[in-house]
XYZ file of C-alpha atoms in Angstrom:
286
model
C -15.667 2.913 13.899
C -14.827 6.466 14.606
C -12.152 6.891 12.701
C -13.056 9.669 10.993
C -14.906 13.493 11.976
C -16.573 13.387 8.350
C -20.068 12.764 8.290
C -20.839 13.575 4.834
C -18.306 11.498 2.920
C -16.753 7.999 3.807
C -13.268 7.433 5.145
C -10.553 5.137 2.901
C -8.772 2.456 5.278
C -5.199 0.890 4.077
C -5.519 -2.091 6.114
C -1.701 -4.477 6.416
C -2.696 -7.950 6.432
C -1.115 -10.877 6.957
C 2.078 -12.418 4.667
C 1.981 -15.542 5.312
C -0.039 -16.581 9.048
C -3.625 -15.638 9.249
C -2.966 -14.454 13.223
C -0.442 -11.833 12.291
C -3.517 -9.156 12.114
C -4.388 -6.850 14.651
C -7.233 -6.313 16.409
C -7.872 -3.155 14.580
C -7.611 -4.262 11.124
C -10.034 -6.792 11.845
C -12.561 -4.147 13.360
C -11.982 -1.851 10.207
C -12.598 -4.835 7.606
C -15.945 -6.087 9.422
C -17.168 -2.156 10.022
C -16.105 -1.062 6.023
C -19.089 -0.892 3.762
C -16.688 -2.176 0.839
C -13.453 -4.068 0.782
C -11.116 -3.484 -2.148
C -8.807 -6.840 -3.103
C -5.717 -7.254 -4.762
C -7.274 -10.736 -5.680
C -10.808 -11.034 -3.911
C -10.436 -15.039 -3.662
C -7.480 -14.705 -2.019
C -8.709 -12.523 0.701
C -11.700 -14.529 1.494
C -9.875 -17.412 3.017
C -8.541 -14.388 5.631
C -12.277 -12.956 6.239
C -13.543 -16.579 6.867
C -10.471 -16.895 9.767
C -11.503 -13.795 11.473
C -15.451 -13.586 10.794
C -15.439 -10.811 7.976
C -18.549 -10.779 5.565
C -18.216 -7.292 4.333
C -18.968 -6.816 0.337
C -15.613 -6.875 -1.875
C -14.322 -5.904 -5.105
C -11.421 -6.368 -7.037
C -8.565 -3.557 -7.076
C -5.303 -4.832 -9.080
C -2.619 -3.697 -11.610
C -4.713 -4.554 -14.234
C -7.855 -2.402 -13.387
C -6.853 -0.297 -10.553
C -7.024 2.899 -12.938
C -10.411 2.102 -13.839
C -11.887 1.040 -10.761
C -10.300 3.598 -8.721
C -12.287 6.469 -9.365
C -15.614 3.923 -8.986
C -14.037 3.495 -5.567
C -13.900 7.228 -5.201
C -17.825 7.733 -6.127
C -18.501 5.031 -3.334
C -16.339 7.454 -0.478
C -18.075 10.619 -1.944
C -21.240 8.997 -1.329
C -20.376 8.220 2.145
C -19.512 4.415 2.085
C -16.303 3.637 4.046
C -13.783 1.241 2.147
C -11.023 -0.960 3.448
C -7.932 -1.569 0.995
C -6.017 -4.793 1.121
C -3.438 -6.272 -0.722
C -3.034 -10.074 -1.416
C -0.359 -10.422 2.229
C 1.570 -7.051 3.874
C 0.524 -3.385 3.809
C -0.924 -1.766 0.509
C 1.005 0.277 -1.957
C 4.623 -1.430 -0.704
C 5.006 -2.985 -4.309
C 1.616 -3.936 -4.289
C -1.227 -1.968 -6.471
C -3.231 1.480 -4.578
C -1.131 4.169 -5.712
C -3.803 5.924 -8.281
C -6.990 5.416 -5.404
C -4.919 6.865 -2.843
C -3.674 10.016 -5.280
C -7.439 10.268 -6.454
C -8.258 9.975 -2.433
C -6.211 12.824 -1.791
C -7.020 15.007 -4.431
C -10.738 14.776 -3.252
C -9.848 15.677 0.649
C -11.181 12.847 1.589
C -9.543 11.012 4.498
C -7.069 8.616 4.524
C -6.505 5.968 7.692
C -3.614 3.629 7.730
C -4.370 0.350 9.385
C -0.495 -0.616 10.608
C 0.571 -4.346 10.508
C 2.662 -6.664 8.736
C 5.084 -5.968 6.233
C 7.903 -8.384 4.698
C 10.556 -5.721 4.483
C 10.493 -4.893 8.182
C 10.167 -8.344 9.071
C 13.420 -9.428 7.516
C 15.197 -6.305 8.770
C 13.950 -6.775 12.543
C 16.006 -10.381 12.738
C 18.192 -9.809 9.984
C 20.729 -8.240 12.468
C 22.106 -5.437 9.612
C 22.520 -1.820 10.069
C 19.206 -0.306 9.335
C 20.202 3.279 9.522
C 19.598 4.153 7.324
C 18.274 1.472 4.619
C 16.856 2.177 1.341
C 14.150 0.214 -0.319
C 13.355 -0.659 -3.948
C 10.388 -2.878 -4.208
C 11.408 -5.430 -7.431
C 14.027 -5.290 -8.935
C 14.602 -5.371 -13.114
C 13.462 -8.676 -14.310
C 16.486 -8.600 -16.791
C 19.792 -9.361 -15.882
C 21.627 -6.368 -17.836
C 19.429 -4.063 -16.586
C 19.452 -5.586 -13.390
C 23.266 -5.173 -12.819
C 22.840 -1.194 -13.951
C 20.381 -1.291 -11.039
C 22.973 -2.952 -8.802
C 26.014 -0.760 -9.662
C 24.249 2.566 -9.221
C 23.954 1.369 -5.436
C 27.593 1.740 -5.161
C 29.922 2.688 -3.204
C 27.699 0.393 -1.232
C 26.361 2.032 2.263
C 23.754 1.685 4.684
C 21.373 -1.151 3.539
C 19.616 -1.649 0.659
C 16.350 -3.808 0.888
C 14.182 -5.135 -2.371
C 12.065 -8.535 -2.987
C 12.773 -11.103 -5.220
C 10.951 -13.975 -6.859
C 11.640 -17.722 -6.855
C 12.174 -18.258 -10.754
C 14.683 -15.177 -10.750
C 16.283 -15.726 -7.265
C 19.554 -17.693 -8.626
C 20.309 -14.988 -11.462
C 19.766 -12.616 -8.931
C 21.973 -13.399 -6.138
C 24.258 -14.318 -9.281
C 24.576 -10.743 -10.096
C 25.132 -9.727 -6.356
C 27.779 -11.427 -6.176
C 29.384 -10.195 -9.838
C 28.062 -6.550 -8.656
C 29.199 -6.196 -4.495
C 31.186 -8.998 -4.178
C 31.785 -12.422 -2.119
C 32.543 -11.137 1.332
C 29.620 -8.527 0.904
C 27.006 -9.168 4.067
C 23.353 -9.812 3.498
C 20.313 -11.793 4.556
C 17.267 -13.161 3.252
C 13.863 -14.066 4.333
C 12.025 -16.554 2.184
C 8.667 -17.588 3.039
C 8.462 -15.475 6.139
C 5.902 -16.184 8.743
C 5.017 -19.494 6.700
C 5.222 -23.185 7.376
C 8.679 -23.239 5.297
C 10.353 -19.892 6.539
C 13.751 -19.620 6.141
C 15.893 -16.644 7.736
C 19.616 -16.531 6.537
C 22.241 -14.103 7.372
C 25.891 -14.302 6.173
C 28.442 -13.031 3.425
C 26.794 -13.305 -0.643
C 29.213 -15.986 -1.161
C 27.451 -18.408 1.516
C 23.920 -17.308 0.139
C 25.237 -18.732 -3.432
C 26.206 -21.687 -1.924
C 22.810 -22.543 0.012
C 21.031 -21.521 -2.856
C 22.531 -23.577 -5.281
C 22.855 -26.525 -3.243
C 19.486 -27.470 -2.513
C 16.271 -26.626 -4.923
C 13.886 -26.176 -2.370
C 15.771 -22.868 -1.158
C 14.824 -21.499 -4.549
C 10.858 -21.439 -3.899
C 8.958 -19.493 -2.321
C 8.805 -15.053 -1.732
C 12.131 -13.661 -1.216
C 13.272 -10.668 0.953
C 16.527 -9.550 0.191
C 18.627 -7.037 2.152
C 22.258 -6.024 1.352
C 24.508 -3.691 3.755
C 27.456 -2.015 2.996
C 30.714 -2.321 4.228
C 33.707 0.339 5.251
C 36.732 -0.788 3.768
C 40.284 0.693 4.077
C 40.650 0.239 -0.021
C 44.176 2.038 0.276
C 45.106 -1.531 2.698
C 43.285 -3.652 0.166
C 44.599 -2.499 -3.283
C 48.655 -3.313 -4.734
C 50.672 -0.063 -5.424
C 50.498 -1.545 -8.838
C 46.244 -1.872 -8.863
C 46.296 1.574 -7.292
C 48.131 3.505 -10.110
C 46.170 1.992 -12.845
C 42.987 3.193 -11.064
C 44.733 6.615 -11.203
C 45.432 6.692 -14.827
C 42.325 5.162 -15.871
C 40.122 7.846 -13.643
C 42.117 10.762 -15.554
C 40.170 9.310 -18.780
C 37.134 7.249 -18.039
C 34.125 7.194 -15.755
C 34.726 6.346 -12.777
C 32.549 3.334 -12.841
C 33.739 1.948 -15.819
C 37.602 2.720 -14.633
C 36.920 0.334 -11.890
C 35.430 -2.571 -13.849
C 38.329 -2.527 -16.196
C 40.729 -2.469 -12.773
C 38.926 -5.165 -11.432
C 38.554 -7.513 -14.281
C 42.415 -7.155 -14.935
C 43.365 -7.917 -11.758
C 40.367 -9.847 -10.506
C 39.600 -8.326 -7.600
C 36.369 -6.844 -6.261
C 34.854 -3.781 -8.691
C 33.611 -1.687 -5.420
C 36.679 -1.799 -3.569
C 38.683 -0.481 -6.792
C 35.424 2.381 -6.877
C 35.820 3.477 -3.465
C 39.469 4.012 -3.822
C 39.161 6.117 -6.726
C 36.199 7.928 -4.946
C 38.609 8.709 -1.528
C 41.344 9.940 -3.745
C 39.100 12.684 -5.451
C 37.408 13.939 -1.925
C 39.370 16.833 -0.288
């Protein structure tokens, strides 16, 4: 393989597979996977229908959420004893909300060496054709499963700038976008990727408010793997807000958090909590 200048102790490969179509791997990855003494699967079953595409027979075990504290230091006795191992996740590259984190710490703490295998990744899919301002972007995996502590997630993103990326699953997507729109507002931009690179993939781009509206409207836009990516917008708040919605954003900031000032602006007047936020944010900066 010669991908590593150890002799005596094997090397650890991160290998990106594909998300959805079995051609989106690279030559390389498919070199590493058929070279690697071991293979380490999110879900062994579900990386076999990839090796039989592409010829692989090496030996595999399971690495997931549920064991990957255990089995990673078993992994670690394997590289000390000079097997090399291959890492995959179910679809996309290791670690990006996917399980590896203690092998590769344990990997790392040993010396031993550590070779990323570059490929797919749903993130940087969406945000290649998404047509948002990726500089810079922020991402954060899953977000809270709850709604209340989902919209504390959501509000600590604001003033909203630069573009915030996170994935999404199909029985939470219409709560979620629901507390988008609460959170950012209707005019906010974003796009979504479900089921990218598969038979059904769906790319949309447009304001929150037209993402409820497909979502809602048919059920089939509900299923699937979601990619989510929200950008901020620069808004002249001063142009935006009434004399009258602008002094009670003053008086309130004199006694309450900013945060909470502008949710009690906003649901008096019913207008959009981040505009109301920024405004009081410009008026304190120098």
């Amino acid at each position: 393989m010669n991908e590593s200048s150890d002799k005596a102790t094997g090397t650890l490969f991160v290998v990106a597979t594909p998300i959805g179509n079995l051609k989106d791997i690279t030559l390389r990855a498919i070199e590493v996977l058929q070279a690697c003494d071991w293979v380490a699967c999110e879900d062994t079953r579900h990386s076999q229908r990839l090796f039989q595409a592409h010829g692989i027979d090496s030996k595999t075990l399971a690495l997931h959420q549920h064991n990957e504290n255990q089995q990673a230091q078993s992994i670690i006795d394997r590289l000390l004893q000079g097997h090399n191992v291959a890492l995959v996740s179910d679809a996309g590259t290791p670690l990006i909300s996917d399980p590896g984190f203690p092998l590769i710490q344990l990997a790392h703490e040993q010396q031993l060496s550590v070779v990323p295998i570059p490929g797919p990744s749903a993130l940087i899919a969406l945000l290649s054709v998404a047509g948002l301002n990726t500089n810079p972007f922020t991402f954060h995996g899953f977000l809270p499963a709850k709604s209340q502590q989902r919209i504390k997630a959501l509000e600590a993103w604001l003033p909203l700038s630069g573009t915030h990326v996170f994935y999404e699953s199909a029985h939470r997507i219409v709560a979620c976008v629901d507390d988008l729109l609460a959170v950012f507002g209707a005019t906010t931009p974003v796009a979504m990727g479900r089921e990218l690179t598969k038979t059904f993939e769906q790319v949309f781009r447009g304001s929150l408010n037209e993402l409820t509206d497909l979502i809602v409207a048919d059920r089939n836009h509900q299923k699937g793997e979601f990619v989510l990516a929200i950008q901020g917008q620069k808004a002249d708040t001063d142009e935006q807000l009434t004399p009258e919605q602008r002094q009670l954003a003053s008086q309130l900031q004199q006694h309450l958090p900013p945060k909470t000032a502008a949710k009690v602006v906003a649901d008096h007047y019913g207008i959009n909590k981040k505009q109301v936020y920024q405004f009081m944010l410009d008026a304190k900066a120098p």
